[in-house]
Amino acid sequence: MVTIREARPADEARWRELWAGYTAFYKANVPETVTATTWARILDPLVPVFARLAEVGGVVAGFAVCIVHARTWSVEPIVYLEDLFVDPGVRGGGVGFALIEDLKQEARRLGACQLYWHTETDNERARRLYDRFQPADDYVRYRLSL
Ligand SMILES: CC(C)(COP(=O)(O)OP(=O)(O)OC[C@H]1O[C@@H](n2cnc3c(N)ncnc32)[C@H](O)[C@@H]1OP(=O)(O)O)[C@@H](O)C(=O)NCCC(=O)NCCS
C-alpha cells in the first residue's frame, strides 16, 4: 500500500537518507550546502521547488523533487521532475509508478500543462517505468558548465 504526500520538516532525516542513496546511485558527491539548500527550498512555499514523498507501511520509501517554471510556449507553467528515487528494498512494487501518477495530479493542481523529465539512455529500469506513461521523444541534451 503506497501513500503519496507532501514533504514536512519532520521528514528531513529520512529524506536525507534517501537523498544519499540517490546521489550514490549517480556516484555524485553532492556538498552538504547543496543538500541543505535543496531541502530548505523544498519546504519554502515561496520557492517553486516541491517534493512528494511515498510512504510504504508508514515509512517514507521514495521521493520525487520537482521544479515549476514558466515557459515561452504556453501561458501555463510546466513542471520538471528533477529527482526520482525509491528505496531499493521496495523497488518493483509500484512506488515509482505511484509517485509519477501523483505528480500528474499535483502538476494539474498547480495549473501546469506539462510534466517532463530526463533520464540517462541506459537507465533501463527507469525507462521501463517511464515508457508506461509516454514514449521518450528524440531530443538530446546539451549542458555547459559555468
Ligand atoms: C527508477 C525507480 C524510481 C523505479 O521505482 P520502482 O518503485 O521500482 O518502480 P515501479 O515498481 O513503480 O515500476 C517498476 C515496474 O513495475 C511496473 N509498474 C509498477 N506499478 C505499475 C502499475 N500500477 N501499473 C503498471 N505498471 C506498473 C513498471 O512499469 C515497471 O515495470 P517492470 O516491472 O517491467 O520494470 C527506481 O528503480 C530507482 O529509484 N532507481 C534508482 C534511481 C533512478 O534511476 N531514478 C530515476 C532517475 S531519472
Short mmCIF file of C-alpha atoms and ligand atoms in Angstrom, two decimals:
data_model
loop_
_atom_site.label_atom_id
_atom_site.label_comp_id
_atom_site.label_asym_id
_atom_site.label_seq_id
_atom_site.Cartn_x
_atom_site.Cartn_y
_atom_site.Cartn_z
CA MET A 1 0.00 0.00 0.00
CA VAL A 2 1.62 3.25 -1.17
CA THR A 3 0.61 6.70 0.09
CA ILE A 4 1.93 9.86 -1.54
CA ARG A 5 2.07 13.12 0.37
CA GLU A 6 3.86 16.47 0.64
CA ALA A 7 7.21 16.86 2.43
CA ARG A 8 7.20 18.19 6.01
CA PRO A 9 10.01 19.49 8.26
CA ALA A 10 9.97 16.24 10.28
CA ASP A 11 10.86 14.27 7.13
CA GLU A 12 14.32 15.79 6.86
CA ALA A 13 16.34 12.90 8.36
CA ARG A 14 14.62 10.21 6.26
CA TRP A 15 14.70 12.35 3.11
CA ARG A 16 18.44 12.84 3.64
CA GLU A 17 18.93 9.05 3.90
CA LEU A 18 17.11 8.52 0.62
CA TRP A 19 18.87 11.50 -0.97
CA ALA A 20 22.21 9.93 -0.01
CA GLY A 21 21.11 6.73 -1.77
CA TYR A 22 20.08 8.74 -4.82
CA THR A 23 23.36 10.68 -5.08
CA ALA A 24 25.29 7.42 -4.53
CA PHE A 25 23.31 5.87 -7.40
CA TYR A 26 24.71 8.65 -9.60
CA LYS A 27 28.17 8.33 -7.99
CA ALA A 28 27.85 12.03 -7.22
CA ASN A 29 29.49 13.81 -4.35
CA VAL A 30 26.89 16.44 -3.51
CA PRO A 31 28.18 19.01 -1.00
CA GLU A 32 26.29 19.38 2.27
CA THR A 33 25.46 23.01 1.45
CA VAL A 34 23.65 21.84 -1.70
CA THR A 35 21.70 19.15 0.17
CA ALA A 36 20.74 21.63 2.89
CA THR A 37 19.71 24.25 0.34
CA THR A 38 17.63 21.77 -1.63
CA TRP A 39 15.79 20.65 1.49
CA ALA A 40 15.21 24.28 2.51
CA ARG A 41 13.87 25.06 -0.96
CA ILE A 42 11.51 22.09 -0.84
CA LEU A 43 9.97 23.43 2.37
CA ASP A 44 9.89 27.10 1.33
CA PRO A 45 6.48 27.91 -0.18
CA LEU A 46 8.00 30.92 -1.95
CA VAL A 47 10.43 28.75 -3.95
CA PRO A 48 8.94 26.85 -6.91
CA VAL A 49 10.52 23.58 -5.83
CA PHE A 50 8.43 20.85 -4.23
CA ALA A 51 8.81 17.26 -3.17
CA ARG A 52 6.31 14.43 -2.95
CA LEU A 53 7.10 11.56 -0.63
CA ALA A 54 5.94 7.95 -0.91
CA GLU A 55 5.15 6.07 2.28
CA VAL A 56 5.02 2.28 2.41
CA GLY A 57 3.84 0.83 5.71
CA GLY A 58 4.17 4.23 7.33
CA VAL A 59 7.82 4.61 6.31
CA VAL A 60 8.99 7.10 3.68
CA ALA A 61 10.36 4.91 0.89
CA GLY A 62 10.73 7.23 -2.08
CA PHE A 63 10.63 10.80 -3.28
CA ALA A 64 10.11 12.98 -6.30
CA VAL A 65 11.55 16.51 -6.40
CA CYS A 66 10.16 18.93 -8.97
CA ILE A 67 10.54 22.50 -10.19
CA VAL A 68 7.63 24.54 -11.51
CA HIS A 69 8.65 27.02 -14.18
CA ALA A 70 7.30 29.40 -16.80
CA ARG A 71 7.54 28.57 -20.44
CA THR A 72 7.55 30.54 -23.69
CA TRP A 73 5.28 28.08 -25.49
CA SER A 74 2.34 28.20 -23.12
CA VAL A 75 0.62 30.56 -20.76
CA GLU A 76 0.53 27.85 -18.12
CA PRO A 77 3.68 26.82 -16.25
CA ILE A 78 5.22 23.38 -16.65
CA VAL A 79 6.71 21.01 -14.10
CA TYR A 80 10.17 19.49 -14.36
CA LEU A 81 10.72 16.27 -12.44
CA GLU A 82 14.38 16.58 -11.48
CA ASP A 83 14.87 13.75 -8.98
CA LEU A 84 13.09 10.43 -8.50
CA PHE A 85 14.25 7.73 -6.12
CA VAL A 86 12.79 4.64 -4.50
CA ASP A 87 14.39 2.71 -1.64
CA PRO A 88 15.99 -0.41 -3.20
CA GLY A 89 14.13 -2.56 -0.63
CA VAL A 90 10.72 -1.74 -2.12
CA ARG A 91 11.52 -1.35 -5.81
CA GLY A 92 9.31 -3.17 -8.27
CA GLY A 93 6.28 -2.68 -6.03
CA GLY A 94 4.74 0.27 -7.85
CA VAL A 95 6.18 3.09 -5.72
CA GLY A 96 7.83 4.84 -8.68
CA PHE A 97 4.64 4.45 -10.69
CA ALA A 98 2.57 5.88 -7.83
CA LEU A 99 4.91 8.87 -7.48
CA ILE A 100 4.56 9.78 -11.16
CA GLU A 101 0.78 9.24 -11.12
CA ASP A 102 0.60 11.57 -8.14
CA LEU A 103 2.78 14.15 -9.93
CA LYS A 104 0.35 14.24 -12.83
CA GLN A 105 -2.39 15.26 -10.40
CA GLU A 106 -0.16 17.64 -8.46
CA ALA A 107 1.04 19.37 -11.64
CA ARG A 108 -2.57 19.80 -12.79
CA ARG A 109 -3.47 21.19 -9.37
CA LEU A 110 -0.68 23.78 -9.82
CA GLY A 111 -2.17 24.81 -13.15
CA ALA A 112 0.65 23.30 -15.21
CA CYS A 113 0.07 21.97 -18.71
CA GLN A 114 3.01 19.56 -18.86
CA LEU A 115 5.15 17.31 -16.69
CA TYR A 116 8.54 16.35 -18.13
CA TRP A 117 11.81 14.73 -17.14
CA HIS A 118 15.07 13.29 -18.46
CA THR A 119 16.97 10.13 -17.76
CA GLU A 120 20.14 8.51 -18.97
CA THR A 121 19.61 6.46 -22.12
CA ASP A 122 20.94 3.33 -20.39
CA ASN A 123 18.82 3.64 -17.22
CA GLU A 124 16.74 0.69 -18.35
CA ARG A 125 14.83 0.19 -15.15
CA ALA A 126 13.70 3.80 -15.03
CA ARG A 127 12.90 3.82 -18.75
CA ARG A 128 10.69 0.73 -18.46
CA LEU A 129 8.67 2.60 -15.88
CA TYR A 130 8.63 5.86 -17.88
CA ASP A 131 7.59 4.12 -21.10
CA ARG A 132 4.37 3.13 -19.34
CA PHE A 133 3.46 6.81 -19.27
CA GLN A 134 4.79 8.13 -22.57
CA PRO A 135 7.38 7.08 -25.13
CA ALA A 136 10.58 9.17 -24.98
CA ASP A 137 10.93 11.93 -27.56
CA ASP A 138 14.00 12.38 -29.77
CA TYR A 139 15.56 15.43 -28.15
CA VAL A 140 19.15 15.33 -26.89
CA ARG A 141 20.52 17.44 -24.06
CA TYR A 142 23.40 19.96 -24.12
CA ARG A 143 24.89 21.32 -20.91
CA LEU A 144 27.55 23.99 -20.45
CA SER A 145 29.15 24.19 -17.04
CA LEU A 146 29.58 27.83 -15.97
C1 LIG B 1 13.53 4.07 -11.35
C2 LIG B 1 12.88 3.82 -9.99
C3 LIG B 1 12.47 5.17 -9.40
C4 LIG B 1 11.63 2.97 -10.20
O1 LIG B 1 10.99 2.79 -8.96
P1 LIG B 1 10.11 1.48 -8.63
O2 LIG B 1 9.37 1.75 -7.40
O3 LIG B 1 10.97 0.27 -8.69
O4 LIG B 1 9.14 1.48 -9.89
P2 LIG B 1 7.78 0.65 -10.02
O5 LIG B 1 7.78 -0.52 -9.10
O6 LIG B 1 6.66 1.59 -9.97
O7 LIG B 1 7.92 0.15 -11.51
C5 LIG B 1 8.70 -0.97 -11.76
C6 LIG B 1 7.98 -1.84 -12.72
O8 LIG B 1 6.62 -2.10 -12.38
C7 LIG B 1 5.74 -1.52 -13.36
N1 LIG B 1 4.59 -1.00 -12.63
C8 LIG B 1 4.57 -0.69 -11.33
N2 LIG B 1 3.34 -0.29 -10.96
C9 LIG B 1 2.57 -0.36 -12.04
C10 LIG B 1 1.19 -0.11 -12.26
N3 LIG B 1 0.36 0.28 -11.26
N4 LIG B 1 0.71 -0.27 -13.49
C11 LIG B 1 1.52 -0.67 -14.47
N5 LIG B 1 2.83 -0.94 -14.32
C12 LIG B 1 3.34 -0.79 -13.11
C13 LIG B 1 6.58 -0.53 -14.02
O9 LIG B 1 6.21 -0.13 -15.30
C14 LIG B 1 7.91 -1.26 -14.05
O10 LIG B 1 7.95 -2.32 -14.99
P3 LIG B 1 8.98 -3.54 -14.91
O11 LIG B 1 8.46 -4.48 -13.86
O12 LIG B 1 8.93 -4.12 -16.27
O13 LIG B 1 10.31 -2.98 -14.52
C15 LIG B 1 13.82 3.06 -9.03
O14 LIG B 1 14.28 1.90 -9.67
C16 LIG B 1 15.03 3.87 -8.57
O15 LIG B 1 14.96 4.62 -7.60
N6 LIG B 1 16.15 3.74 -9.29
C17 LIG B 1 17.39 4.42 -8.92
C18 LIG B 1 17.32 5.92 -9.16
C19 LIG B 1 16.84 6.25 -10.55
O16 LIG B 1 17.22 5.63 -11.54
N7 LIG B 1 15.99 7.27 -10.61
C20 LIG B 1 15.45 7.76 -11.85
C21 LIG B 1 16.39 8.77 -12.38
S1 LIG B 1 15.77 9.56 -13.84
#
